[in-house]
XYZ file of C-alpha atoms in Angstrom:
169
model
C 0.000 0.000 0.000
C 1.324 3.447 -0.944
C 1.504 6.284 1.592
C -1.248 8.223 -0.183
C -3.535 5.174 -0.134
C -2.993 4.786 3.609
C -3.781 8.478 4.138
C -7.041 8.100 2.192
C -7.941 4.951 4.138
C -7.379 6.807 7.418
C -9.685 9.597 6.275
C -12.397 7.150 5.210
C -12.116 5.191 8.457
C -12.424 8.345 10.548
C -15.525 9.364 8.589
C -17.023 5.916 9.215
C -16.254 6.201 12.940
C -18.043 9.561 13.013
C -21.079 7.907 11.378
C -21.033 5.112 13.952
C -20.812 7.675 16.746
C -23.970 9.390 15.475
C -25.792 6.077 15.180
C -24.685 4.990 18.648
C -25.839 8.296 20.098
C -29.192 8.026 18.346
C -30.016 4.378 19.155
C -28.260 3.688 22.483
C -31.380 4.365 24.586
C -35.114 5.001 24.323
C -38.250 4.843 26.480
C -39.591 1.438 27.340
C -42.934 2.303 25.726
C -41.277 2.848 22.341
C -40.686 0.127 19.797
C -37.017 -0.648 19.208
C -35.751 0.356 15.788
C -33.701 -2.827 15.418
C -34.791 -6.354 16.413
C -31.695 -6.688 18.625
C -30.961 -3.037 19.331
C -28.434 -3.753 22.089
C -26.607 -6.086 19.704
C -26.682 -3.454 16.970
C -25.229 -0.774 19.264
C -22.567 -3.258 20.402
C -21.693 -4.039 16.764
C -21.232 -0.313 16.020
C -18.979 0.027 19.071
C -16.922 -2.960 17.930
C -16.742 -1.726 14.336
C -15.672 1.720 15.505
C -12.963 0.221 17.707
C -11.696 -1.975 14.859
C -11.543 0.998 12.479
C -9.599 3.046 15.032
C -7.170 0.153 15.521
C -6.594 0.166 11.768
C -6.095 3.944 11.795
C -3.492 3.523 14.523
C -1.714 0.765 12.578
C -1.686 2.815 9.367
C -0.418 5.925 11.159
C 2.359 3.868 12.745
C 3.327 2.511 9.319
C 3.229 5.972 7.781
C 5.425 7.307 10.594
C 7.950 4.497 10.161
C 7.991 5.025 6.401
C 8.360 8.793 6.787
C 11.335 8.344 9.112
C 13.069 5.768 6.906
C 12.486 7.302 3.480
C 15.065 9.826 2.297
C 13.986 12.420 -0.246
C 16.291 14.770 -2.132
C 14.847 18.180 -2.982
C 16.578 21.101 -4.690
C 16.361 24.197 -2.486
C 18.111 27.412 -3.568
C 20.059 25.428 -6.155
C 21.342 22.860 -3.669
C 20.331 19.198 -3.523
C 19.307 18.467 0.069
C 18.448 14.986 1.351
C 16.202 14.599 4.402
C 13.658 12.099 5.625
C 10.002 12.722 4.793
C 9.475 13.507 8.490
C 12.168 16.184 8.372
C 10.719 17.687 5.190
C 7.249 17.821 6.750
C 8.675 19.624 9.778
C 10.587 21.971 7.496
C 7.460 22.728 5.463
C 5.067 23.133 8.391
C 7.234 25.086 10.823
C 10.890 25.670 10.134
C 10.662 27.350 6.709
C 8.050 29.754 8.117
C 10.353 30.603 11.013
C 13.265 31.181 8.601
C 10.993 33.420 6.511
C 9.938 35.425 9.568
C 13.586 35.803 10.590
C 14.589 37.237 7.218
C 11.449 39.386 7.050
C 12.477 40.956 10.376
C 15.311 42.698 8.544
C 14.194 46.180 7.556
C 14.751 49.882 7.972
C 12.564 50.085 11.093
C 10.754 53.015 9.469
C 13.940 55.084 9.418
C 14.521 57.480 6.519
C 17.305 59.835 5.508
C 16.846 62.976 7.603
C 18.195 66.513 7.349
C 19.724 67.457 10.706
C 21.173 70.792 11.789
C 24.540 70.505 13.521
C 24.205 72.550 16.751
C 27.885 73.484 16.783
C 28.230 74.693 13.188
C 24.648 75.371 12.174
C 25.167 73.344 9.002
C 22.395 71.074 7.760
C 23.509 67.646 6.748
C 21.711 64.491 5.715
C 21.866 61.566 8.095
C 21.503 58.334 6.159
C 20.081 55.048 7.361
C 22.788 52.516 8.143
C 21.841 48.880 7.503
C 23.664 45.959 9.011
C 22.456 43.582 6.337
C 22.370 43.268 2.564
C 18.853 44.100 1.269
C 19.451 42.050 -1.897
C 20.348 38.984 0.151
C 17.311 39.562 2.387
C 14.982 39.841 -0.605
C 16.419 36.677 -2.189
C 16.068 34.734 1.074
C 12.495 35.964 1.617
C 11.556 34.811 -1.888
C 13.276 31.457 -1.346
C 11.601 30.781 2.000
C 8.186 31.788 0.633
C 8.605 29.274 -2.190
C 10.146 26.479 -0.101
C 6.895 25.004 1.344
C 5.454 24.723 -2.185
C 8.627 23.074 -3.458
C 8.521 20.578 -0.589
C 4.806 19.870 -1.156
C 5.403 19.144 -4.829
C 8.186 16.688 -4.086
C 6.296 14.970 -1.263
C 3.171 14.514 -3.408
C 5.219 12.399 -5.805
C 6.881 10.490 -2.964
C 3.569 9.794 -1.215
C 2.095 8.419 -4.436
C 5.064 6.157 -5.203
C 6.407 4.988 -1.833
C 5.199 1.753 -0.258
C 4.523 1.623 3.463
C 7.035 -0.173 5.615
């Protein structure tokens, strides 16, 4: 089974569990003067509980297999012209959290609202322009911001292919 197939199966199983939960909630009790909806209503409720449990056991098994596969499978992705190999787990972490933090770090570089200002020297009375001094290269910042904005999409594209072609462990 491919990773993507396992992910779909998990989604389907969770939807089925939600359906069982609704049915259990609806048919688990009634008044003694009412007719039961099912001939063996207690048995039916029990069967939904068992089915739900079995589906959740399968979800757990599939998630464990996906996790093992994600840890063991190395994927090489080209980022900023460099080929980088990481496990699927590492790429997911990079996509979901770390690339965003790198982006925020580079986006923090700015002029802080400072602009070139004319200032009168109190000693001489001369007016001179005070320029903004940056302790970073704006071109490098802009390139890094663009790269980190694009990185999650690059990772997603590569992982889509991997998820469709990699067998579970």
